[in-house]
């Protein structure tokens, strides 16, 4: 696999992100609105979401629960589940 970057970024930050077990596709336009101190919006993403998956975050209580609801604009079509509660 070869990855070619079009922008200058901190290599260590990229390697850290690529080596993580969990990844997601986010709305880069939304995330970039919240960049602080060259953090790529990471601080904002700690308590907010800008995902593109089949579910949206409806409620989150750290160390308690996560409530997801079907994303009506998901590109992959309608989900068989309306809600997921963890």
C-alpha positions as a Python dict, from the first residue, in 0.01 Angstrom:
ca = {
    (1, 'X'): (0, 0, 0),
    (2, 'X'): (130, 341, -90),
    (3, 'X'): (-19, 658, 56),
    (4, 'X'): (64, 986, -112),
    (5, 'X'): (-22, 1305, 75),
    (6, 'X'): (-113, 1630, -94),
    (7, 'X'): (-68, 1848, 215),
    (8, 'X'): (218, 1893, 456),
    (9, 'X'): (129, 1724, 787),
    (10, 'X'): (305, 1598, 1097),
    (11, 'X'): (415, 1245, 1009),
    (12, 'X'): (393, 1114, 1365),
    (13, 'X'): (29, 1222, 1394),
    (14, 'X'): (-59, 1042, 1072),
    (15, 'X'): (123, 723, 1172),
    (16, 'X'): (-54, 728, 1508),
    (17, 'X'): (-394, 757, 1341),
    (18, 'X'): (-322, 488, 1084),
    (19, 'X'): (-198, 243, 1347),
    (20, 'X'): (-513, 266, 1559),
    (21, 'X'): (-751, -28, 1574),
    (22, 'X'): (-1055, 189, 1519),
    (23, 'X'): (-1101, 437, 1241),
    (24, 'X'): (-1383, 629, 1086),
    (25, 'X'): (-1462, 856, 797),
    (26, 'X'): (-1562, 1203, 912),
    (27, 'X'): (-1698, 1513, 742),
    (28, 'X'): (-1372, 1700, 692),
    (29, 'X'): (-1546, 2032, 626),
    (30, 'X'): (-1720, 2013, 965),
    (31, 'X'): (-1412, 1891, 1152),
    (32, 'X'): (-1187, 2161, 1004),
    (33, 'X'): (-1420, 2427, 1145),
    (34, 'X'): (-1306, 2313, 1489),
    (35, 'X'): (-927, 2291, 1449),
    (36, 'X'): (-738, 2437, 1745),
    (37, 'X'): (-360, 2449, 1780),
    (38, 'X'): (-309, 2232, 1470),
    (39, 'X'): (-493, 1939, 1634),
    (40, 'X'): (-692, 1848, 1319),
    (41, 'X'): (-1012, 1893, 1522),
    (42, 'X'): (-925, 1607, 1758),
    (43, 'X'): (-1016, 1795, 2075),
    (44, 'X'): (-1358, 1882, 1932),
    (45, 'X'): (-1410, 1521, 1818),
    (46, 'X'): (-1358, 1399, 2175),
    (47, 'X'): (-1711, 1517, 2257),
    (48, 'X'): (-1870, 1565, 1914),
    (49, 'X'): (-1927, 1360, 1603),
    (50, 'X'): (-1900, 1428, 1232),
    (51, 'X'): (-1938, 1076, 1102),
    (52, 'X'): (-2078, 938, 778),
    (53, 'X'): (-2185, 592, 889),
    (54, 'X'): (-2522, 418, 915),
    (55, 'X'): (-2591, 562, 1262),
    (56, 'X'): (-2578, 902, 1428),
    (57, 'X'): (-2493, 967, 1790),
    (58, 'X'): (-2813, 1057, 1973),
    (59, 'X'): (-2687, 1042, 2331),
    (60, 'X'): (-2357, 970, 2502),
    (61, 'X'): (-2288, 956, 2873),
    (62, 'X'): (-1922, 863, 2934),
    (63, 'X'): (-1884, 533, 3121),
    (64, 'X'): (-2262, 487, 3111),
    (65, 'X'): (-2434, 461, 2773),
    (66, 'X'): (-2422, 529, 2401),
    (67, 'X'): (-2744, 567, 2203),
    (68, 'X'): (-2719, 555, 1824),
    (69, 'X'): (-3003, 619, 1580),
    (70, 'X'): (-3029, 525, 1213),
    (71, 'X'): (-2881, 793, 988),
    (72, 'X'): (-3152, 894, 739),
    (73, 'X'): (-2889, 1031, 499),
    (74, 'X'): (-2655, 729, 508),
    (75, 'X'): (-2518, 665, 159),
    (76, 'X'): (-2556, 287, 202),
    (77, 'X'): (-2934, 288, 236),
    (78, 'X'): (-3177, 238, 520),
    (79, 'X'): (-3063, 43, 826),
    (80, 'X'): (-3258, -259, 948),
    (81, 'X'): (-3217, -122, 1302),
    (82, 'X'): (-3369, 207, 1413),
    (83, 'X'): (-3164, 236, 1733),
    (84, 'X'): (-2864, 75, 1901),
    (85, 'X'): (-2806, 110, 2275),
    (86, 'X'): (-2475, 21, 2441),
}
